[in-house]
Short mmCIF file of C-alpha atoms in Angstrom, two decimals:
data_model
loop_
_atom_site.label_atom_id
_atom_site.label_comp_id
_atom_site.label_asym_id
_atom_site.label_seq_id
_atom_site.Cartn_x
_atom_site.Cartn_y
_atom_site.Cartn_z
CA MET A 19 129.06 52.31 107.05
CA LYS A 20 127.27 52.74 103.64
CA LEU A 21 128.05 55.26 101.93
CA ALA A 22 126.08 57.49 99.86
CA CYS A 23 126.64 57.45 96.28
CA ALA A 24 126.47 61.38 94.56
CA THR A 25 127.18 62.45 91.21
CA GLY A 26 127.73 66.07 90.27
CA LEU A 27 127.51 67.02 87.40
CA ALA A 28 127.78 71.34 86.09
CA PHE A 29 126.03 71.55 82.77
CA GLY A 30 126.81 74.49 80.37
CA THR A 31 124.70 76.83 79.11
CA GLY A 32 123.74 75.20 75.35
CA GLY A 33 120.60 75.90 74.50
CA LEU A 34 119.74 77.63 77.18
CA ALA A 35 116.75 80.07 76.34
CA LEU A 36 117.78 84.00 76.66
CA ALA A 37 118.89 84.90 80.33
CA GLN A 38 116.51 88.30 80.01
CA ASP A 39 113.46 86.17 79.37
CA ALA A 40 114.04 84.06 82.30
CA PRO A 41 112.14 84.82 85.73
CA ALA A 42 114.59 84.51 88.34
CA PRO A 43 116.42 82.14 89.42
CA PHE A 44 117.20 81.20 85.34
CA ASP A 45 118.79 84.80 84.63
CA ASN A 46 121.34 83.27 86.57
CA PRO A 47 120.77 79.16 86.01
CA GLN A 48 125.20 79.26 86.52
CA ASP A 49 124.22 79.92 90.09
CA VAL A 50 120.94 77.23 90.66
CA THR A 51 121.62 73.29 91.82
CA ILE A 52 118.36 70.90 91.73
CA ALA A 53 118.95 67.18 93.05
CA LEU A 54 118.01 63.91 92.31
CA VAL A 55 117.28 62.02 94.85
CA ARG A 56 116.80 58.08 93.88
CA TYR A 57 115.46 54.84 94.82
CA LEU A 58 114.83 53.18 91.92
CA SER A 59 117.51 52.71 89.63
CA THR A 60 117.97 49.47 88.09
CA GLY A 61 116.51 48.47 84.95
CA ASP A 62 116.44 50.54 80.60
CA PHE A 63 113.45 53.17 82.21
CA PHE A 64 115.60 54.81 85.18
CA GLN A 65 118.25 55.02 83.18
CA ALA A 66 116.88 57.02 80.60
CA TYR A 67 114.57 58.53 83.22
CA LEU A 68 117.98 59.98 84.26
CA SER A 69 119.33 60.72 80.87
CA GLY A 70 115.67 62.98 80.11
CA VAL A 71 116.02 65.06 84.06
CA GLU A 72 120.30 65.41 82.06
CA GLU A 73 119.32 66.73 78.98
CA GLN A 74 117.34 69.06 80.51
CA ALA A 75 119.02 70.45 83.51
CA LYS A 76 121.75 70.60 80.92
CA ALA A 77 119.40 73.04 78.81
CA LEU A 78 118.46 75.25 81.61
CA GLY A 79 122.67 75.43 81.94
CA VAL A 80 121.95 74.72 86.06
CA GLU A 81 124.06 72.00 87.89
CA LEU A 82 122.04 68.32 88.75
CA ARG A 83 123.57 65.92 91.67
CA VAL A 84 122.36 62.96 91.53
CA LEU A 85 122.06 61.05 95.15
CA ASP A 86 121.66 57.42 94.27
CA SER A 87 120.01 54.74 96.84
CA ARG A 88 120.04 51.79 94.85
CA GLN A 89 116.76 51.02 96.68
CA ASP A 90 117.69 51.53 100.56
CA ALA A 91 114.57 53.54 102.19
CA ALA A 92 116.25 54.84 105.05
CA LEU A 93 119.44 55.65 102.65
CA GLN A 94 117.29 57.77 100.44
CA ALA A 95 116.04 59.45 103.12
CA ASP A 96 119.36 60.77 104.04
CA MET A 97 120.30 61.59 100.75
CA VAL A 98 117.64 64.07 100.96
CA ASP A 99 118.89 65.66 104.17
CA GLN A 100 122.99 65.99 101.51
CA ALA A 101 120.61 67.49 99.38
CA ILE A 102 119.28 70.02 101.69
CA ALA A 103 122.62 70.53 103.85
CA LEU A 104 124.45 70.68 100.32
CA GLY A 105 122.26 74.08 99.94
CA VAL A 106 120.64 73.08 96.30
CA ASP A 107 117.91 75.14 95.60
CA GLY A 108 115.40 72.31 94.45
CA ILE A 109 114.92 68.36 94.43
CA ILE A 110 113.40 65.44 92.49
CA ILE A 111 112.18 63.05 94.54
CA GLN A 112 112.31 60.16 92.06
CA HIS A 113 110.58 56.86 94.14
CA GLY A 114 110.49 55.59 97.37
CA LEU A 115 108.40 54.70 99.79
CA THR A 116 106.39 56.98 101.55
CA GLU A 117 106.97 55.70 104.83
CA SER A 118 110.19 56.88 104.94
CA MET A 119 110.15 59.60 102.55
CA LYS A 120 108.00 62.20 103.54
CA ALA A 121 109.23 63.46 106.80
CA ALA A 122 112.66 63.65 104.57
CA ALA A 123 110.41 65.87 101.78
CA GLN A 124 108.70 67.51 105.43
CA ARG A 125 112.20 69.32 106.08
CA ALA A 126 113.26 69.68 102.68
CA VAL A 127 110.92 72.49 102.56
CA ASP A 128 110.83 73.64 105.78
CA ALA A 129 114.01 74.19 104.42
CA ASP A 130 112.83 76.75 102.26
CA ILE A 131 113.95 74.48 99.41
CA ASP A 132 111.25 73.64 96.16
CA VAL A 133 110.50 70.10 95.53
CA VAL A 134 108.61 68.21 92.95
CA ALA A 135 108.12 63.50 93.48
CA PHE A 136 108.00 61.26 90.71
CA ASP A 137 105.87 58.33 91.30
CA VAL A 138 106.45 58.59 95.41
CA ASP A 139 103.89 59.82 97.37
CA VAL A 140 105.19 62.05 100.19
CA GLU A 141 101.43 63.06 101.15
CA ASN A 142 102.50 66.97 100.89
CA ASP A 143 99.89 69.14 98.86
CA SER A 144 103.58 71.98 98.99
CA ILE A 145 105.02 68.75 96.55
CA PRO A 146 103.94 68.47 93.27
CA GLN A 147 103.09 64.60 92.18
CA ILE A 148 104.58 63.29 88.63
CA GLU A 149 102.99 60.48 86.78
CA GLN A 150 102.95 58.71 83.88
CA SER A 151 98.84 58.63 84.71
CA ASP A 152 99.67 54.95 86.53
CA TYR A 153 95.66 54.35 86.66
CA LEU A 154 95.57 54.33 82.14
CA LEU A 155 98.38 52.38 82.20
CA GLY A 156 97.19 49.79 84.12
CA LYS A 157 93.48 50.60 82.70
CA LEU A 158 94.96 50.62 78.60
CA ALA A 159 97.31 47.37 79.12
CA LEU A 160 93.80 45.01 81.21
CA GLU A 161 92.11 46.47 77.73
CA GLN A 162 94.60 45.09 75.23
CA ALA A 163 94.43 41.89 77.30
CA ILE A 164 90.42 41.47 77.91
CA LYS A 165 90.76 42.33 73.86
CA ASP A 166 92.94 39.71 72.98
CA ASN A 167 91.26 36.92 75.14
CA GLY A 168 88.12 37.94 75.99
CA ASP A 169 87.08 38.64 79.53
CA SER A 170 87.24 35.19 80.57
CA PHE A 171 90.75 33.91 81.55
CA THR A 172 93.38 32.67 84.18
CA ALA A 173 95.58 35.31 85.46
CA GLY A 174 99.06 36.24 87.48
CA TYR A 175 99.05 39.22 88.70
CA VAL A 176 102.73 40.59 89.60
CA TYR A 177 102.49 43.18 92.35
CA VAL A 178 104.59 44.77 95.06
CA PRO A 179 102.69 47.04 97.88
CA GLY A 180 103.39 50.13 99.23
CA ILE A 181 105.26 51.23 95.41
CA ALA A 182 102.81 54.87 94.58
CA PRO A 183 102.90 53.45 90.41
CA LEU A 184 102.35 49.89 91.30
CA ASP A 185 98.93 50.40 93.96
CA ARG A 186 97.95 53.38 90.61
CA ARG A 187 98.43 50.68 88.25
CA ASP A 188 96.95 48.34 91.48
CA VAL A 189 93.51 50.27 90.97
CA ALA A 190 93.23 49.82 87.65
CA TRP A 191 93.38 45.63 88.17
CA GLU A 192 90.61 45.85 90.89
CA GLU A 193 88.71 47.09 88.87
CA VAL A 194 88.47 45.65 86.11
CA LYS A 195 88.34 42.07 88.19
CA LYS A 196 85.72 43.44 89.96
CA ALA A 197 84.09 44.37 85.87
CA ASN A 198 84.78 41.31 84.83
CA PRO A 199 83.60 37.80 87.25
CA GLY A 200 85.40 35.62 84.35
CA ILE A 201 88.57 36.56 85.00
CA THR A 202 90.08 34.66 87.85
CA GLU A 203 93.73 35.65 89.56
CA ALA A 204 95.12 32.15 90.34
CA ALA A 205 98.56 33.86 91.77
CA THR A 206 99.73 37.35 92.89
CA PHE A 207 103.74 37.14 93.66
CA GLY A 208 106.28 40.18 93.21
CA THR A 209 109.95 40.98 94.45
CA LEU A 210 111.85 44.33 93.53
CA ASP A 211 114.97 42.53 95.13
CA ASN A 212 118.42 42.95 92.65
CA PRO A 213 118.29 41.57 89.98
CA ILE A 214 114.26 42.56 89.77
CA ALA A 215 113.87 40.44 86.87
CA ASN A 216 116.14 37.49 87.90
CA SER A 217 114.44 37.22 91.18
CA VAL A 218 111.09 37.52 89.74
CA ALA A 219 111.93 34.64 87.31
CA ASN A 220 112.63 32.28 90.22
CA GLN A 221 108.60 33.34 91.68
CA ALA A 222 107.32 33.09 88.23
CA ARG A 223 108.68 29.40 87.86
CA SER A 224 107.03 27.96 91.06
CA VAL A 225 104.36 29.74 89.86
CA MET A 226 103.58 28.24 86.29
CA GLN A 227 104.28 25.50 88.44
CA ALA A 228 101.49 24.94 90.28
CA ASN A 229 99.36 27.03 88.21
CA PRO A 230 99.60 25.46 84.45
CA ASN A 231 96.08 26.67 83.69
CA ILE A 232 97.69 31.00 84.00
CA ASN A 233 97.04 31.91 80.61
CA VAL A 234 98.22 35.76 81.26
CA VAL A 235 99.71 37.47 83.53
CA PHE A 236 99.70 40.63 83.85
CA ALA A 237 103.44 42.18 84.99
CA PRO A 238 102.67 46.77 85.38
CA TYR A 239 106.22 46.88 85.69
CA ASP A 240 108.78 46.74 82.40
CA GLU A 241 111.21 44.22 85.27
CA PHE A 242 108.34 42.28 85.97
CA ALA A 243 108.03 41.18 82.44
CA LYS A 244 110.87 40.45 81.53
CA GLY A 245 111.29 38.00 84.84
CA VAL A 246 107.87 36.23 83.87
CA LYS A 247 109.45 35.76 80.19
CA ILE A 248 112.49 34.06 81.45
CA ALA A 249 110.24 31.35 83.37
CA VAL A 250 107.12 31.22 79.86
CA ASP A 251 110.66 30.83 77.94
CA GLU A 252 112.33 27.89 80.46
CA ALA A 253 108.79 26.88 80.30
CA GLY A 254 108.45 26.40 76.66
CA LEU A 255 104.53 28.37 77.24
CA ASN A 256 105.44 31.25 75.27
CA GLN A 257 102.29 29.75 73.19
CA ASP A 258 100.36 29.81 75.89
CA ILE A 259 100.79 32.70 78.17
CA ASP A 260 100.61 36.20 77.42
CA ILE A 261 102.11 38.96 79.04
CA TYR A 262 100.87 42.81 79.86
CA SER A 263 102.78 44.74 80.73
CA ALA A 264 103.49 48.70 81.29
CA ASP A 265 107.33 50.58 80.24
CA VAL A 266 109.43 50.32 77.11
CA SER A 267 113.01 50.64 76.80
CA THR A 268 114.80 49.34 73.33
CA ALA A 269 115.61 45.65 75.12
CA ASP A 270 111.44 45.58 75.94
CA ILE A 271 111.32 46.38 72.29
CA SER A 272 113.51 43.66 71.44
CA ALA A 273 112.46 40.48 73.78
CA MET A 274 108.52 41.97 72.43
CA ARG A 275 109.68 41.16 68.87
CA GLU A 276 111.42 37.89 69.68
CA PRO A 277 109.60 35.26 67.80
CA ASP A 278 106.31 33.72 69.42
CA SER A 279 106.79 36.63 72.25
CA ALA A 280 104.84 35.69 75.19
CA TRP A 281 105.27 39.13 76.23
CA VAL A 282 102.48 40.99 73.47
CA ALA A 283 101.22 44.61 74.88
CA THR A 284 103.28 47.61 77.35
CA VAL A 285 101.29 50.63 78.20
CA ALA A 286 104.62 53.93 78.03
CA THR A 287 105.52 57.16 78.43
CA ASN A 288 108.71 57.91 77.38
CA PRO A 289 110.44 57.64 80.81
CA ALA A 290 113.13 60.75 79.09
CA VAL A 291 110.11 62.76 78.12
CA VAL A 292 108.96 61.76 81.78
CA GLY A 293 112.26 63.25 83.04
CA ARG A 294 112.91 66.10 81.77
CA VAL A 295 109.04 66.86 82.50
CA SER A 296 110.19 66.28 85.78
CA VAL A 297 112.83 68.82 85.69
CA ARG A 298 110.64 71.59 83.81
CA ALA A 299 108.10 71.21 86.80
CA LEU A 300 110.64 71.93 89.03
CA ALA A 301 111.93 74.67 87.28
CA LEU A 302 108.79 76.11 87.06
CA LEU A 303 108.12 75.59 91.09
CA MET A 304 111.56 77.41 91.81
CA ALA A 305 110.20 80.36 89.66
CA GLY A 306 107.40 81.03 91.77
CA GLU A 307 104.58 79.56 88.84
CA ASN A 308 102.06 76.53 89.99
CA VAL A 309 101.89 73.09 88.40
CA GLY A 310 99.11 71.67 89.92
CA GLU A 311 99.37 68.67 92.08
CA GLN A 312 99.04 66.54 89.65
CA VAL A 313 102.08 67.17 86.31
CA VAL A 314 100.30 64.16 84.27
CA VAL A 315 102.00 62.87 81.40
CA PRO A 316 99.78 60.58 79.06
CA PRO A 317 100.92 56.96 77.95
CA THR A 318 101.13 55.10 75.01
CA LEU A 319 99.55 51.86 74.05
CA ILE A 320 102.42 49.35 72.38
CA THR A 321 101.32 46.55 70.93
CA GLN A 322 103.93 43.64 69.76
CA ASP A 323 101.93 43.57 66.74
CA PHE A 324 102.26 47.43 66.28
CA LEU A 325 105.88 47.13 66.65
CA ASN A 326 106.73 43.69 63.96
CA GLU A 327 104.57 46.04 61.29
CA ASN A 328 106.54 48.91 61.35
CA ASP A 329 109.78 47.40 61.80
CA ILE A 330 110.37 48.95 64.65
CA LYS A 331 113.85 47.94 66.62
CA ASN A 332 114.52 50.98 69.42
CA MET A 333 113.13 53.94 71.03
CA ASP A 334 114.40 56.21 68.71
CA ASP A 335 112.30 53.77 65.79
CA LEU A 336 109.51 54.32 67.96
CA SER A 337 109.12 58.04 68.63
CA ALA A 338 109.49 58.28 65.34
CA LYS A 339 106.39 55.97 64.17
CA MET A 340 104.65 57.28 67.26
CA PRO A 341 104.81 61.67 67.66
CA GLN A 342 103.09 61.10 70.92
CA PHE A 343 105.88 59.16 72.51
CA ALA A 344 108.56 60.76 71.95
CA ASN A 345 107.41 64.68 73.45
CA ALA A 346 104.57 65.67 75.20
CA ASP A 347 103.35 69.40 75.79
CA VAL A 348 103.87 68.99 79.62
CA ALA A 349 104.90 71.50 82.44
CA THR A 350 106.45 74.18 79.69
CA ALA A 351 106.69 77.97 79.65
CA GLU A 352 108.63 79.81 76.68
CA TRP A 353 111.46 80.45 78.84
CA ILE A 354 112.26 76.42 79.10
CA PRO A 355 114.17 75.36 76.26
CA VAL A 356 112.99 71.39 75.52
CA PRO A 357 115.46 69.49 74.97
CA GLY A 358 115.12 67.74 70.90
CA LYS A 359 112.92 70.82 69.79
#
């Protein structure tokens, strides 16, 4: 029997806005419980996202429960039901598959629980979608690839269909290929099997052996990029292949700054900021405010050259050198305290 992994975190009211200034139910935040129901949790991005959720929940003074399905779609749906049974006031659904989460999300709505979804399309107009503008993540990375390599190159593409953010990034890939017929897609591969980077590396080794003319790899998820880089380094092809990705972490920055690293650019939002925005959007919804169908956090292009020129070693350095990366004025209100401000 598979057991759910649930963590209850009770946060105090440090940094909380004055209770009389906050609308119900946040005028009594100690009585509010929200749940984060996760599908993906492997990798630095998801650890940072969780830290942002925790920080914003603490700032609001609410209780946070974290339920982690570790990429088990059926278990994630069950965890939504667990959250409903616990009587939570709001739920953040983080990633997942539409076919498994659509009905589960509707059950939460039917139970009069406010829900927001980050990077999973639950096909429900009453559930706002939190996004990093995944289309732009892909588009900006590919524009940099064309800037660096021209509009004619042979590409490997790392993609797993059915995951909302990857599907949205795929739209950009298809558009760029159509607009630039000189771009040849030699191979498509990808997996979300744990550990993701190592599993992708195993695939990339075979792909590169079979397609020695590949000189660009579009890997629009940093765990994908890590895997491709492992294979490229092992094959001694780091001078011959450029890797373009999405998402960023301190470990990614270190990998991009290695001497002669093939990982030359990524496009990202600050995952901790996205976590905070997810909680703020849910709080606004719970307070009866209309946050719209989409809550979009704008991304930023980050190149290897920029990291090296500014001697950026970690996410704190990146935030200091890129103010637009440190915070996002998205889903805010005067009564919602923002961590770090």
